Tab-separated table of C-alpha atoms in Angstrom:
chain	number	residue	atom	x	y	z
A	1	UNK	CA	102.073	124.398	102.549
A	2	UNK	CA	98.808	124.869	104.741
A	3	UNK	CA	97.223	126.150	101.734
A	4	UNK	CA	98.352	122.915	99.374
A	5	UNK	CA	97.401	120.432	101.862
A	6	UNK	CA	93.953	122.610	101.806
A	7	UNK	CA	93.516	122.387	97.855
A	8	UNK	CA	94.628	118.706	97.973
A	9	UNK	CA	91.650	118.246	100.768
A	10	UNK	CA	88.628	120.132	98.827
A	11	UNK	CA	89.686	118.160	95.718
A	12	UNK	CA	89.881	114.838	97.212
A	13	UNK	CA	86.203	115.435	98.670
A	14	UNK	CA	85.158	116.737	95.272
A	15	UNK	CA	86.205	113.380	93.674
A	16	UNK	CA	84.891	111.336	96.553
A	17	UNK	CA	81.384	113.332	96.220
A	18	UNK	CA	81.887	112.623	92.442
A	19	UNK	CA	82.445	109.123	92.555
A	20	UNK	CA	79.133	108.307	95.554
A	21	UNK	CA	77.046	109.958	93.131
A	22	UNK	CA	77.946	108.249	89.869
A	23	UNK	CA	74.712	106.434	90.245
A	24	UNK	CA	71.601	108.120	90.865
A	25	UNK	CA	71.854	111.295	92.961
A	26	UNK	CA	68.535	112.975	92.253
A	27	UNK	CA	65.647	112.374	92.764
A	28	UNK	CA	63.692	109.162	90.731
A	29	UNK	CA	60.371	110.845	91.070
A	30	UNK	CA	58.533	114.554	90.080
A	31	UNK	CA	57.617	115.100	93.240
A	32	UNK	CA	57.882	113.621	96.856
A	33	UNK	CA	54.993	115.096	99.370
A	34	UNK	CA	55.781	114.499	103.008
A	35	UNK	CA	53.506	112.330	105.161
A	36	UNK	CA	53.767	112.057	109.029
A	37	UNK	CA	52.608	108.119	108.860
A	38	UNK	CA	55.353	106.398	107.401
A	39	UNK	CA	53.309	102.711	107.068
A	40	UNK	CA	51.087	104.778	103.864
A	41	UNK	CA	54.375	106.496	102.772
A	42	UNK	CA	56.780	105.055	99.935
A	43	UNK	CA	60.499	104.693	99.823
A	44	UNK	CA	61.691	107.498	96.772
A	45	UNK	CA	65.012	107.100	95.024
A	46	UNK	CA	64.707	103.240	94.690
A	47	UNK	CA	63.140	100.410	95.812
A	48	UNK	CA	63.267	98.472	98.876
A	49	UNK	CA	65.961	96.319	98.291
A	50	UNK	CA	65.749	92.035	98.384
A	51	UNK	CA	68.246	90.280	100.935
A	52	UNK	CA	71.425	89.183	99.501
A	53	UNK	CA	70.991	85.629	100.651
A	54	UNK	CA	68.341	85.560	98.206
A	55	UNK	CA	69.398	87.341	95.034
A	56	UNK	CA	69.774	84.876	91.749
A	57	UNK	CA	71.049	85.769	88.480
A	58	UNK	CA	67.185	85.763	87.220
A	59	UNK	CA	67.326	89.410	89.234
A	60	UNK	CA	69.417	90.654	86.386
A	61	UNK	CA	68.263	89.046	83.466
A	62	UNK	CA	65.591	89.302	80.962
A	63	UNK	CA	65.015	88.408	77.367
A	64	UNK	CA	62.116	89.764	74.145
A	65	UNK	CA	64.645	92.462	72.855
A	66	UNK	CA	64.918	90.861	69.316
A	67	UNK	CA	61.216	90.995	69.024
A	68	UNK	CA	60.137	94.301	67.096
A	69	UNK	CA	57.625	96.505	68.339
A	70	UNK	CA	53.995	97.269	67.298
A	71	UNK	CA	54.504	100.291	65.286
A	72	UNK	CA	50.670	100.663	64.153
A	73	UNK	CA	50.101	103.394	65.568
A	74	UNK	CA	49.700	107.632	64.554
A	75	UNK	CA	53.815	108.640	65.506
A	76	UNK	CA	54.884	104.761	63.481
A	77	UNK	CA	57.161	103.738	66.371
A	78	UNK	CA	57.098	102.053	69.730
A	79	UNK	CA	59.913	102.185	72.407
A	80	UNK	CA	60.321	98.942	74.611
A	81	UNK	CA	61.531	100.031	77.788
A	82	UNK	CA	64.281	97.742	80.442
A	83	UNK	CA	64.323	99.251	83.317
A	84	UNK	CA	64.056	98.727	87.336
A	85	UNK	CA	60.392	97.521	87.041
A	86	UNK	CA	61.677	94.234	84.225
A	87	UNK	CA	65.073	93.969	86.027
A	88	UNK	CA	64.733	94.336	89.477
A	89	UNK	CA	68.640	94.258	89.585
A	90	UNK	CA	68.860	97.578	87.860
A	91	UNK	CA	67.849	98.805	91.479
A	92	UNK	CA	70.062	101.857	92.027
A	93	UNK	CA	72.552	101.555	89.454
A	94	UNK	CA	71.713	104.411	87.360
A	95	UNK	CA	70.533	102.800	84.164
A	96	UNK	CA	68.102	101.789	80.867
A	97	UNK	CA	67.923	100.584	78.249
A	98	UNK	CA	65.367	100.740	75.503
A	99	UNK	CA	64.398	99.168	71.870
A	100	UNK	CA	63.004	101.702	69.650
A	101	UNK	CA	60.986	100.548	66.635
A	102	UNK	CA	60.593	102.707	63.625
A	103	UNK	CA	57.922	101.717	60.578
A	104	UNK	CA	58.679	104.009	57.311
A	105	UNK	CA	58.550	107.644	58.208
A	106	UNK	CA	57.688	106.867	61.924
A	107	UNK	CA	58.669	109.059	64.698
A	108	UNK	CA	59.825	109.097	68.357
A	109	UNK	CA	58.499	112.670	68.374
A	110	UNK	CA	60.402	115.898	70.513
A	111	UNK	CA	60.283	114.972	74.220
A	112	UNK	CA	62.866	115.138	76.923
A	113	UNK	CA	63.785	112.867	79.693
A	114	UNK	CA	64.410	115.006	82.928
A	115	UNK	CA	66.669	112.648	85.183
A	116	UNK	CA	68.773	111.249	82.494
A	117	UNK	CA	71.121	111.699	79.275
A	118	UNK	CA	70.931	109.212	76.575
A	119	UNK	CA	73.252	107.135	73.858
A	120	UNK	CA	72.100	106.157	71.304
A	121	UNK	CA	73.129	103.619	68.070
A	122	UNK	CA	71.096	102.768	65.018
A	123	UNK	CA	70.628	98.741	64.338
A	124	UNK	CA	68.898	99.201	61.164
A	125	UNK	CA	67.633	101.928	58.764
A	126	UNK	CA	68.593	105.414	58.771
A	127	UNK	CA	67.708	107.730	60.893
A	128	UNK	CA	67.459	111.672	61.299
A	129	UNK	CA	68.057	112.719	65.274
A	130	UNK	CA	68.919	116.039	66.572
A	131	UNK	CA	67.933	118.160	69.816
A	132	UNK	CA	67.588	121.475	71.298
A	133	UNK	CA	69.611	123.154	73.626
A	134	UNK	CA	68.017	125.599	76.484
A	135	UNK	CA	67.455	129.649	74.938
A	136	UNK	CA	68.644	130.227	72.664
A	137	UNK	CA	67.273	127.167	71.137
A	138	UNK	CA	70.146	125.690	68.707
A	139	UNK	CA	69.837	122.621	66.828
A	140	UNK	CA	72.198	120.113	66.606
A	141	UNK	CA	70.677	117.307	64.222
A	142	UNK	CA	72.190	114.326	62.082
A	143	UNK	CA	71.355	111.732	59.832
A	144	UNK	CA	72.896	108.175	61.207
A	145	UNK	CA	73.204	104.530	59.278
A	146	UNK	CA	73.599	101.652	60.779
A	147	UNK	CA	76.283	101.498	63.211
A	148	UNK	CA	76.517	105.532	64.223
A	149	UNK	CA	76.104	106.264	67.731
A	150	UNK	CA	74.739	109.808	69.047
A	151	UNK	CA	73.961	111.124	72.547
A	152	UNK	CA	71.717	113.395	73.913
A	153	UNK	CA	72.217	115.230	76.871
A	154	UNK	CA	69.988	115.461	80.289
A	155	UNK	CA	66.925	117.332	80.173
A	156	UNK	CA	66.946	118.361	76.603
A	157	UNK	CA	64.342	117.993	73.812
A	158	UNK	CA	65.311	115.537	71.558
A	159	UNK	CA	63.749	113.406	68.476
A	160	UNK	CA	63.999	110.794	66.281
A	161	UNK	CA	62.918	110.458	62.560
A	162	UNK	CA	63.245	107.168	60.478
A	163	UNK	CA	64.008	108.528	56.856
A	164	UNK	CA	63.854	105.572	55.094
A	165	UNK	CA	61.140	103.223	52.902
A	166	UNK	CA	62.276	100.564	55.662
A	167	UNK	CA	61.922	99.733	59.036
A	168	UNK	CA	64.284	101.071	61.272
A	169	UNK	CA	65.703	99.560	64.815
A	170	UNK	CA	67.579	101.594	67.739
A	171	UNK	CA	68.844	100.699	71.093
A	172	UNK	CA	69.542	103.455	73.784
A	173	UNK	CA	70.653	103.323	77.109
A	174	UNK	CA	69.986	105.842	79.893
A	175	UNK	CA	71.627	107.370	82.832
A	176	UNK	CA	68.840	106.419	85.460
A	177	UNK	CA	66.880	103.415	86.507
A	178	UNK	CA	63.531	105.802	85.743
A	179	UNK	CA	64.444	108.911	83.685
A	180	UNK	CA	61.312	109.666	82.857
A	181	UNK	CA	59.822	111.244	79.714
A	182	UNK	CA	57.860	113.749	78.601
A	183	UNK	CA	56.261	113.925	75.176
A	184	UNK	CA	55.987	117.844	74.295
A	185	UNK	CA	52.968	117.629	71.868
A	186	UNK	CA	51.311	115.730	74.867
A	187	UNK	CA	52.058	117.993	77.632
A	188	UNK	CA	51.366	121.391	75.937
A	189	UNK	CA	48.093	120.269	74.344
A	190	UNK	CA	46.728	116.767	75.551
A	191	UNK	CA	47.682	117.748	79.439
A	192	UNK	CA	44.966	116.902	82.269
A	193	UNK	CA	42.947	119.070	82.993
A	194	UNK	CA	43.726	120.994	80.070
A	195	UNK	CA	45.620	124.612	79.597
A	196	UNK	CA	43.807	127.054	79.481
A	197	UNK	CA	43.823	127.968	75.615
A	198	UNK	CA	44.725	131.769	76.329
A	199	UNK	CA	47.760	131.214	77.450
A	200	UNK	CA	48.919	128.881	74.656
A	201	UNK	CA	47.417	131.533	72.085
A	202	UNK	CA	49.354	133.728	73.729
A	203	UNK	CA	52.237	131.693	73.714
A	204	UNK	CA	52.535	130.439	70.446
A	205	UNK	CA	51.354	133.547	68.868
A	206	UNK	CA	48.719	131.834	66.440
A	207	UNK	CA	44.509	131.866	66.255
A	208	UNK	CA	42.740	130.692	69.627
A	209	UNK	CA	40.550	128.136	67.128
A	210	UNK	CA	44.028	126.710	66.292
A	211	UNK	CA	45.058	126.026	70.128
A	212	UNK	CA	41.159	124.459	70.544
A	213	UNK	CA	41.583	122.304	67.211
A	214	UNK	CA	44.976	121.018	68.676
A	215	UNK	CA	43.636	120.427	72.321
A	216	UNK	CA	40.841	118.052	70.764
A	217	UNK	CA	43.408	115.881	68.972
A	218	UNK	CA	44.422	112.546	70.437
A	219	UNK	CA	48.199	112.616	71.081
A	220	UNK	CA	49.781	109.274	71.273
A	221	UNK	CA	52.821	108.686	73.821
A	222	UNK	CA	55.629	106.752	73.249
């Protein structure tokens, strides 16, 4: 019996761990350096929060999602972000949501979005998504209409293509109130300062004048 009332102990405190960290548990941030003087430091995992006595329902509200994006640019799309800096309500509950504009052909090129997984569903157009999961690198891609829903998971690289002669329209909600993004075009070859071009010729295996023609493109973030 000792040893049931054990299990039935290390499984209730799994569930309760479970359930306080359904929100955010990690950290909001790349990095956190420590500083001694906490009046120049800054609160990490959040924001400071408002009183209570003075929250309104304006905290949790805002509006512009039915106006389209400016898509006139190199990648044809633009992503309209809702998060914890346009609703300061979203303060610690673990979520985003985004428009994503597509012109014909556009692209929300391969990135990744380290603190959070996303969901996905396609308002208008069609649209070819798909990511790649850690070595060995498999693709899991799929064309979705209007309507289809498809998720990709924490951490992983991840794209969208608009296939159509139309515009296209997706909504996508997050599992963090900043999870981040990085653009993997930009970070390999627009980074600051640079990489040094040796070790990208070395690690995609092609000419160095290839690596220095890529580095001297402008790479447009979404």
């Amino acid at each position: 019996m000792q040893g049931v009332h054990l299990l039935s102990t290390i499984v209730v405190l799994a569930l309760a761990s479970f359930l306080a960290s359904a929100t955010d548990p990690g950290p909001l941030q790349d990095f956190c350096v420590a500083v001694n003087d906490t009046k120049t430091g800054l609160f990490v995992n959040g924001k400071f929060c408002k009183n209570p006595d003075d929250v309104v329902a304006e905290d949790f509200f805002t509006s512009g999602l039915n106006m389209p994006g400016d898509t006139s640019n190199r990648v044809g799309s633009n992503v309209t972000t809702v998060n914890v800096d346009r609703i300061a309500g979203l303060n610690t509950l673990g979520i985003t949501l985004v428009r994503i504009d597509f012109a014909p052909y556009g692209e929300n090129p391969p990135h990744t979005h380290p603190r959070a997984t996303e969901i996905l569903v396609v308002a208008e157009g069609t649209l070819e998504v798909g990511y790649v999961t850690s070595n060995p690198n498999k693709l899991f891609t799929k064309t979705l209409k209007k309507g289809d829903v498809f998720v990709f998971p924490i951490g992983l690289i991840h794209f969208q293509f608009n296939r159509g002669h139309e515009n296209a329209v997706a909504f996508a909600a997050l599992s963090s109130q900043n999870p981040g993004v990085i653009t993997i075009a930009n970070a390999v070859f627009g980074s600051d300062p640079r990489i040094n071009p040796d070790v990208l010729t070395k690690a995609f295996q092609v000419d160095k004048y290839v690596i220095d023609y890529l580095q001297k493109q402008f790479w447009d973030a979404n």
